[in-house]
mmCIF file of C-alpha atoms in Angstrom:
data_model
loop_
_atom_site.group_PDB
_atom_site.id
_atom_site.type_symbol
_atom_site.label_atom_id
_atom_site.label_comp_id
_atom_site.label_asym_id
_atom_site.label_seq_id
_atom_site.Cartn_x
_atom_site.Cartn_y
_atom_site.Cartn_z
ATOM 1 C CA UNK A 1 37.257 45.678 0.817
ATOM 2 C CA UNK A 2 34.342 47.965 -0.129
ATOM 3 C CA UNK A 3 32.033 48.374 -3.119
ATOM 4 C CA UNK A 4 33.750 50.510 -5.768
ATOM 5 C CA UNK A 5 32.161 53.109 -8.033
ATOM 6 C CA UNK A 6 34.280 54.406 -10.916
ATOM 7 C CA UNK A 7 31.794 56.627 -12.721
ATOM 8 C CA UNK A 8 31.339 56.786 -16.487
ATOM 9 C CA UNK A 9 30.995 60.570 -16.461
ATOM 10 C CA UNK A 10 27.272 61.252 -16.514
ATOM 11 C CA UNK A 11 23.684 60.105 -16.217
ATOM 12 C CA UNK A 12 22.134 57.502 -18.483
ATOM 13 C CA UNK A 13 18.549 56.566 -19.227
ATOM 14 C CA UNK A 14 18.085 52.968 -18.164
ATOM 15 C CA UNK A 15 18.103 50.683 -15.173
ATOM 16 C CA UNK A 16 20.667 52.794 -13.306
ATOM 17 C CA UNK A 17 21.172 56.565 -13.410
ATOM 18 C CA UNK A 18 24.897 56.628 -12.552
ATOM 19 C CA UNK A 19 26.614 53.727 -14.289
ATOM 20 C CA UNK A 20 30.174 52.565 -13.734
ATOM 21 C CA UNK A 21 32.897 52.605 -16.357
ATOM 22 C CA UNK A 22 33.084 49.542 -18.604
ATOM 23 C CA UNK A 23 35.543 48.267 -21.168
ATOM 24 C CA UNK A 24 34.173 49.011 -24.643
ATOM 25 C CA UNK A 25 35.034 45.572 -26.000
ATOM 26 C CA UNK A 26 33.931 43.281 -23.170
ATOM 27 C CA UNK A 27 31.379 45.486 -21.371
ATOM 28 C CA UNK A 28 33.036 44.439 -18.103
ATOM 29 C CA UNK A 29 33.631 46.971 -15.312
ATOM 30 C CA UNK A 30 37.221 48.132 -14.950
ATOM 31 C CA UNK A 31 39.333 50.639 -13.040
ATOM 32 C CA UNK A 32 41.113 52.909 -15.544
ATOM 33 C CA UNK A 33 44.819 53.450 -15.103
ATOM 34 C CA UNK A 34 44.188 57.200 -14.910
ATOM 35 C CA UNK A 35 42.098 56.701 -11.738
ATOM 36 C CA UNK A 36 44.803 54.610 -10.097
ATOM 37 C CA UNK A 37 47.544 57.007 -11.203
ATOM 38 C CA UNK A 38 45.720 60.149 -10.046
ATOM 39 C CA UNK A 39 44.791 58.742 -6.652
ATOM 40 C CA UNK A 40 48.271 57.336 -6.113
ATOM 41 C CA UNK A 41 49.970 60.573 -7.131
ATOM 42 C CA UNK A 42 47.800 62.561 -4.738
ATOM 43 C CA UNK A 43 48.524 60.097 -1.938
ATOM 44 C CA UNK A 44 52.253 60.206 -2.756
ATOM 45 C CA UNK A 45 52.422 63.818 -1.564
ATOM 46 C CA UNK A 46 50.887 62.922 1.796
ATOM 47 C CA UNK A 47 53.098 59.858 2.194
ATOM 48 C CA UNK A 48 56.217 62.072 2.344
ATOM 49 C CA UNK A 49 57.749 63.495 5.496
ATOM 50 C CA UNK A 50 56.703 67.000 6.501
ATOM 51 C CA UNK A 51 59.482 68.920 4.724
ATOM 52 C CA UNK A 52 59.200 67.076 1.397
ATOM 53 C CA UNK A 53 55.409 67.210 1.622
ATOM 54 C CA UNK A 54 55.414 71.009 1.829
ATOM 55 C CA UNK A 55 57.854 71.234 -1.113
ATOM 56 C CA UNK A 56 55.712 68.919 -3.248
ATOM 57 C CA UNK A 57 52.477 70.746 -2.373
ATOM 58 C CA UNK A 58 53.960 74.158 -3.230
ATOM 59 C CA UNK A 59 55.239 72.866 -6.559
ATOM 60 C CA UNK A 60 51.895 71.203 -7.400
ATOM 61 C CA UNK A 61 49.928 74.363 -6.586
ATOM 62 C CA UNK A 62 52.334 76.546 -8.593
ATOM 63 C CA UNK A 63 52.152 74.224 -11.605
ATOM 64 C CA UNK A 64 48.341 74.366 -11.457
ATOM 65 C CA UNK A 65 48.565 78.171 -11.514
ATOM 66 C CA UNK A 66 46.984 78.746 -8.119
ATOM 67 C CA UNK A 67 47.182 82.301 -6.889
ATOM 68 C CA UNK A 68 49.903 83.018 -4.338
ATOM 69 C CA UNK A 69 52.158 80.148 -5.402
ATOM 70 C CA UNK A 70 55.377 80.588 -7.382
ATOM 71 C CA UNK A 71 57.408 77.734 -8.788
ATOM 72 C CA UNK A 72 60.615 77.498 -6.772
ATOM 73 C CA UNK A 73 62.279 74.595 -8.607
ATOM 74 C CA UNK A 74 61.979 72.387 -11.666
ATOM 75 C CA UNK A 75 59.898 69.249 -11.688
ATOM 76 C CA UNK A 76 63.105 67.252 -12.075
ATOM 77 C CA UNK A 77 63.945 68.253 -8.500
ATOM 78 C CA UNK A 78 60.465 67.711 -7.054
ATOM 79 C CA UNK A 79 60.060 64.574 -4.864
ATOM 80 C CA UNK A 80 56.789 63.538 -6.570
ATOM 81 C CA UNK A 81 56.818 65.133 -10.031
ATOM 82 C CA UNK A 82 60.122 63.534 -11.021
ATOM 83 C CA UNK A 83 58.471 60.100 -10.633
ATOM 84 C CA UNK A 84 54.945 60.743 -11.917
ATOM 85 C CA UNK A 85 55.885 63.244 -14.628
ATOM 86 C CA UNK A 86 55.050 66.915 -15.090
ATOM 87 C CA UNK A 87 54.143 69.575 -17.663
ATOM 88 C CA UNK A 88 54.805 73.068 -16.356
ATOM 89 C CA UNK A 89 53.070 74.836 -19.225
ATOM 90 C CA UNK A 90 54.596 78.342 -19.204
ATOM 91 C CA UNK A 91 57.394 79.698 -21.416
ATOM 92 C CA UNK A 92 60.124 78.911 -18.913
ATOM 93 C CA UNK A 93 58.645 75.584 -17.897
ATOM 94 C CA UNK A 94 59.643 72.132 -19.025
ATOM 95 C CA UNK A 95 57.930 68.751 -19.162
ATOM 96 C CA UNK A 96 58.928 65.165 -18.553
ATOM 97 C CA UNK A 97 57.208 61.839 -19.015
ATOM 98 C CA UNK A 98 56.623 59.897 -15.827
ATOM 99 C CA UNK A 99 58.941 57.110 -14.732
ATOM 100 C CA UNK A 100 55.947 55.008 -13.650
ATOM 101 C CA UNK A 101 52.963 53.852 -15.716
ATOM 102 C CA UNK A 102 49.616 52.505 -14.506
ATOM 103 C CA UNK A 103 47.546 50.130 -16.663
ATOM 104 C CA UNK A 104 43.804 49.562 -16.450
ATOM 105 C CA UNK A 105 42.763 47.100 -13.737
ATOM 106 C CA UNK A 106 40.424 44.396 -15.053
ATOM 107 C CA UNK A 107 38.296 41.884 -13.180
ATOM 108 C CA UNK A 108 40.086 38.599 -12.485
ATOM 109 C CA UNK A 109 37.524 36.991 -10.158
ATOM 110 C CA UNK A 110 34.020 38.176 -9.350
ATOM 111 C CA UNK A 111 31.944 37.253 -6.240
ATOM 112 C CA UNK A 112 28.530 35.789 -6.933
ATOM 113 C CA UNK A 113 25.802 34.401 -4.630
ATOM 114 C CA UNK A 114 25.013 30.668 -4.756
ATOM 115 C CA UNK A 115 23.067 28.166 -2.662
ATOM 116 C CA UNK A 116 26.437 27.250 -1.103
ATOM 117 C CA UNK A 117 27.315 30.813 -0.173
ATOM 118 C CA UNK A 118 29.569 33.226 -2.007
ATOM 119 C CA UNK A 119 31.685 31.827 -4.849
ATOM 120 C CA UNK A 120 34.049 33.610 -7.226
ATOM 121 C CA UNK A 121 33.718 33.175 -10.988
ATOM 122 C CA UNK A 122 36.476 33.567 -13.560
ATOM 123 C CA UNK A 123 37.325 32.201 -17.009
ATOM 124 C CA UNK A 124 40.124 30.120 -18.495
ATOM 125 C CA UNK A 125 41.195 33.150 -20.551
ATOM 126 C CA UNK A 126 41.480 35.415 -17.502
ATOM 127 C CA UNK A 127 43.570 32.792 -15.700
ATOM 128 C CA UNK A 128 45.785 32.489 -18.766
ATOM 129 C CA UNK A 129 46.459 36.236 -18.512
ATOM 130 C CA UNK A 130 48.159 35.587 -15.144
ATOM 131 C CA UNK A 131 50.089 32.561 -16.373
ATOM 132 C CA UNK A 132 47.675 29.789 -15.356
ATOM 133 C CA UNK A 133 46.674 27.353 -18.101
ATOM 134 C CA UNK A 134 43.486 25.367 -17.656
ATOM 135 C CA UNK A 135 40.938 24.000 -20.168
ATOM 136 C CA UNK A 136 37.827 26.026 -20.929
ATOM 137 C CA UNK A 137 34.348 24.558 -20.324
ATOM 138 C CA UNK A 138 33.132 22.879 -23.510
ATOM 139 C CA UNK A 139 29.830 24.764 -23.537
ATOM 140 C CA UNK A 140 28.014 27.627 -21.846
ATOM 141 C CA UNK A 141 26.058 25.112 -19.751
ATOM 142 C CA UNK A 142 29.197 23.609 -18.138
ATOM 143 C CA UNK A 143 31.110 25.005 -15.154
ATOM 144 C CA UNK A 144 34.269 23.815 -13.377
ATOM 145 C CA UNK A 145 34.386 23.803 -9.570
ATOM 146 C CA UNK A 146 37.433 23.332 -7.380
ATOM 147 C CA UNK A 147 38.193 19.679 -6.684
ATOM 148 C CA UNK A 148 37.940 18.307 -3.129
ATOM 149 C CA UNK A 149 34.923 20.530 -2.484
ATOM 150 C CA UNK A 150 31.431 19.262 -1.831
ATOM 151 C CA UNK A 151 28.950 20.438 -4.423
ATOM 152 C CA UNK A 152 25.406 19.395 -5.302
ATOM 153 C CA UNK A 153 24.286 17.995 -8.642
ATOM 154 C CA UNK A 154 23.093 21.451 -9.579
ATOM 155 C CA UNK A 155 24.363 24.871 -8.566
ATOM 156 C CA UNK A 156 23.036 28.371 -9.126
ATOM 157 C CA UNK A 157 25.258 31.316 -10.037
ATOM 158 C CA UNK A 158 23.047 34.246 -9.231
ATOM 159 C CA UNK A 159 19.763 33.533 -10.998
ATOM 160 C CA UNK A 160 21.208 30.984 -13.465
ATOM 161 C CA UNK A 161 21.044 27.256 -12.581
ATOM 162 C CA UNK A 162 23.775 24.909 -13.809
ATOM 163 C CA UNK A 163 23.507 21.126 -13.854
ATOM 164 C CA UNK A 164 26.609 20.276 -15.924
ATOM 165 C CA UNK A 165 29.260 20.525 -13.195
ATOM 166 C CA UNK A 166 32.818 19.172 -13.468
ATOM 167 C CA UNK A 167 35.583 19.167 -10.866
ATOM 168 C CA UNK A 168 39.059 20.414 -11.738
ATOM 169 C CA UNK A 169 42.223 21.275 -9.916
ATOM 170 C CA UNK A 170 42.110 25.044 -10.389
ATOM 171 C CA UNK A 171 45.415 26.747 -9.475
ATOM 172 C CA UNK A 172 45.461 30.425 -8.623
ATOM 173 C CA UNK A 173 47.882 33.274 -7.986
ATOM 174 C CA UNK A 174 49.911 32.848 -4.785
ATOM 175 C CA UNK A 175 50.084 36.034 -2.753
ATOM 176 C CA UNK A 176 49.882 35.029 0.901
ATOM 177 C CA UNK A 177 46.904 37.374 1.324
ATOM 178 C CA UNK A 178 44.135 35.537 3.274
ATOM 179 C CA UNK A 179 41.330 37.073 1.210
ATOM 180 C CA UNK A 180 42.854 35.820 -2.044
ATOM 181 C CA UNK A 181 43.586 32.378 -0.586
ATOM 182 C CA UNK A 182 39.889 32.172 0.263
ATOM 183 C CA UNK A 183 38.995 32.983 -3.346
ATOM 184 C CA UNK A 184 41.062 30.027 -4.574
ATOM 185 C CA UNK A 185 39.056 27.620 -2.398
ATOM 186 C CA UNK A 186 35.768 28.940 -3.822
ATOM 187 C CA UNK A 187 36.748 29.470 -7.448
ATOM 188 C CA UNK A 188 34.446 28.486 -10.328
ATOM 189 C CA UNK A 189 35.343 28.644 -14.026
ATOM 190 C CA UNK A 190 32.582 29.585 -16.454
ATOM 191 C CA UNK A 191 32.518 29.896 -20.231
ATOM 192 C CA UNK A 192 33.729 33.194 -21.706
ATOM 193 C CA UNK A 193 30.385 33.738 -23.425
ATOM 194 C CA UNK A 194 28.441 34.085 -20.175
ATOM 195 C CA UNK A 195 31.017 35.695 -17.891
ATOM 196 C CA UNK A 196 30.093 39.260 -18.846
ATOM 197 C CA UNK A 197 26.366 38.556 -18.428
ATOM 198 C CA UNK A 198 26.903 37.021 -14.980
ATOM 199 C CA UNK A 199 29.018 39.971 -13.837
ATOM 200 C CA UNK A 200 26.637 42.671 -15.079
ATOM 201 C CA UNK A 201 23.595 40.872 -13.652
ATOM 202 C CA UNK A 202 25.148 40.742 -10.174
ATOM 203 C CA UNK A 203 26.564 44.230 -9.745
ATOM 204 C CA UNK A 204 25.506 46.158 -6.661
ATOM 205 C CA UNK A 205 22.805 48.793 -7.219
ATOM 206 C CA UNK A 206 22.039 51.436 -4.609
ATOM 207 C CA UNK A 207 19.448 54.165 -4.311
ATOM 208 C CA UNK A 208 20.163 57.606 -2.865
ATOM 209 C CA UNK A 209 18.277 60.845 -2.568
ATOM 210 C CA UNK A 210 19.449 64.425 -2.217
ATOM 211 C CA UNK A 211 18.632 66.148 1.076
ATOM 212 C CA UNK A 212 16.793 69.457 1.380
ATOM 213 C CA UNK A 213 19.071 71.393 3.729
ATOM 214 C CA UNK A 214 16.236 73.621 4.953
ATOM 215 C CA UNK A 215 13.973 70.778 6.057
ATOM 216 C CA UNK A 216 16.515 67.981 6.545
ATOM 217 C CA UNK A 217 14.213 65.666 4.575
ATOM 218 C CA UNK A 218 14.474 64.143 1.116
ATOM 219 C CA UNK A 219 14.186 66.513 -1.841
ATOM 220 C CA UNK A 220 11.196 65.856 -4.052
ATOM 221 C CA UNK A 221 12.240 64.388 -7.409
ATOM 222 C CA UNK A 222 15.886 63.996 -6.369
ATOM 223 C CA UNK A 223 15.963 60.203 -6.159
ATOM 224 C CA UNK A 224 18.793 58.562 -8.123
ATOM 225 C CA UNK A 225 20.405 55.140 -8.435
ATOM 226 C CA UNK A 226 24.007 54.110 -8.981
ATOM 227 C CA UNK A 227 25.883 50.866 -9.406
ATOM 228 C CA UNK A 228 29.148 49.509 -8.046
ATOM 229 C CA UNK A 229 31.345 46.456 -8.208
ATOM 230 C CA UNK A 230 30.618 44.511 -5.008
ATOM 231 C CA UNK A 231 32.915 43.974 -2.064
ATOM 232 C CA UNK A 232 35.242 41.038 -2.750
ATOM 233 C CA UNK A 233 35.817 41.717 -6.462
ATOM 234 C CA UNK A 234 39.398 40.857 -7.430
ATOM 235 C CA UNK A 235 41.020 43.150 -9.998
ATOM 236 C CA UNK A 236 44.259 42.559 -11.890
ATOM 237 C CA UNK A 237 46.309 45.573 -12.926
ATOM 238 C CA UNK A 238 49.889 46.372 -13.837
ATOM 239 C CA UNK A 239 52.391 49.025 -12.810
ATOM 240 C CA UNK A 240 55.489 49.524 -14.964
ATOM 241 C CA UNK A 241 58.614 51.382 -13.882
ATOM 242 C CA UNK A 242 60.910 52.704 -16.612
ATOM 243 C CA UNK A 243 64.197 51.714 -15.001
ATOM 244 C CA UNK A 244 65.992 51.791 -18.370
ATOM 245 C CA UNK A 245 65.308 55.491 -18.891
ATOM 246 C CA UNK A 246 65.497 56.433 -15.207
ATOM 247 C CA UNK A 247 67.917 53.980 -13.547
ATOM 248 C CA UNK A 248 68.878 56.456 -10.814
ATOM 249 C CA UNK A 249 65.238 56.878 -9.726
ATOM 250 C CA UNK A 250 64.315 53.191 -9.590
ATOM 251 C CA UNK A 251 64.682 52.470 -5.857
ATOM 252 C CA UNK A 252 63.288 55.834 -4.740
ATOM 253 C CA UNK A 253 60.420 55.659 -7.221
ATOM 254 C CA UNK A 254 59.340 52.122 -6.347
ATOM 255 C CA UNK A 255 59.341 52.914 -2.619
ATOM 256 C CA UNK A 256 57.354 56.106 -3.218
ATOM 257 C CA UNK A 257 54.733 54.245 -5.281
ATOM 258 C CA UNK A 258 54.445 51.456 -2.688
ATOM 259 C CA UNK A 259 53.911 53.934 0.164
ATOM 260 C CA UNK A 260 51.437 55.937 -1.915
ATOM 261 C CA UNK A 261 49.470 52.798 -2.864
ATOM 262 C CA UNK A 262 49.157 51.846 0.802
ATOM 263 C CA UNK A 263 47.639 55.240 1.556
ATOM 264 C CA UNK A 264 45.443 55.557 -1.536
ATOM 265 C CA UNK A 265 43.982 52.049 -1.160
ATOM 266 C CA UNK A 266 43.126 52.771 2.479
ATOM 267 C CA UNK A 267 41.472 56.098 1.612
ATOM 268 C CA UNK A 268 39.653 54.612 -1.372
ATOM 269 C CA UNK A 269 39.589 54.731 -5.162
ATOM 270 C CA UNK A 270 36.784 56.204 -7.222
ATOM 271 C CA UNK A 271 33.738 58.141 -6.093
ATOM 272 C CA UNK A 272 31.842 58.273 -2.795
ATOM 273 C CA UNK A 273 34.814 57.258 -0.665
ATOM 274 C CA UNK A 274 33.253 59.141 2.275
ATOM 275 C CA UNK A 275 30.120 56.966 1.968
ATOM 276 C CA UNK A 276 31.961 53.696 2.526
ATOM 277 C CA UNK A 277 33.155 53.055 -1.016
ATOM 278 C CA UNK A 278 36.508 52.369 -2.607
ATOM 279 C CA UNK A 279 38.857 50.822 -0.010
ATOM 280 C CA UNK A 280 41.057 48.088 -1.434
ATOM 281 C CA UNK A 281 43.475 45.452 -0.198
ATOM 282 C CA UNK A 282 46.339 45.462 -2.698
ATOM 283 C CA UNK A 283 49.282 43.154 -3.205
ATOM 284 C CA UNK A 284 52.243 43.693 -5.527
ATOM 285 C CA UNK A 285 53.882 40.818 -7.393
ATOM 286 C CA UNK A 286 57.162 41.687 -9.103
ATOM 287 C CA UNK A 287 57.461 40.326 -12.639
#
C-alpha cells in the first residue's frame, strides 16, 4: 500500500546514500524474515486484551533486563513468548525455539510504468515458485502480455522498448483481493536475465534533509537520498507453524499470528513508517 524501505544497515557511496536490503544472489530487494518476525511479535503484544497485554509486556521487559521489572513466570506460560520463542539468559532462565517461523519475502510481481499505464512484471520462474507453469520468453527481447488485452506493436517497460510481444494466457494466484486481481489483468512476463535490471532501474528514490531545530530550516550539508520498493509491489513470503512439535498451541498460535499481522501490516514494516512508508495489504493462503 505504501513504498517500503528495509534498510541495508548503513550508508553507501553511490547513486543512493541509504540503500535497501537485497538478496546476495539475485540483487533483488527483499523483506527479511527477521523484519517480519520482529514487527509481528511486537504487534502481537498489542493485539492481546488488556490483561494479557500487561502480562506479556512485563515479561518482555524483564527478559530484556530493564530496571524495575522482575520475571514473574516462565516463557512457556507467556501469551506471546510461548509462540515466538524466548531465551531468558540468566542462570535460572530457560529458552525455547519458536513455534512459528517467518521466511524472507521475495518480489513476485513488480509495478513498472509503460505507455499504457502501470503494468506488473514477473518471470516464468517466479510463477513456478507459486505453482504456476508457463513457458519462458525465448530471448531477452521478447515479453509475454496477458491475452485479450489491447497492446501496441511496441511497448516500453520503464526506459526499455520492446517490439517482440507475444500474448499468452497468464494465470495467477487466486486470493479474492481486488489489488491482486488487478495485477493479474496487467501482468507481463519478462526473461529472467533482465528482470533484476528492470526492478533496480525502477525503484523509488527520495531525497530528504535534516532540519536545524534552532532555525527550522534545512541543515547545511545534511542532504541525503534513500530508495524504496514502490507502492504496488507484490511480495511472496512464507510462514510455517510447527504443529508437530507444538500441537496444543496450533489454534492459539495461528490466531495470534493472524491478529498480529493485521496490526503490523497496518502500522507498517521497515523504516520511516511515520513518514508514510511500510503499510501492506496481506493475504494468507494455507498450504
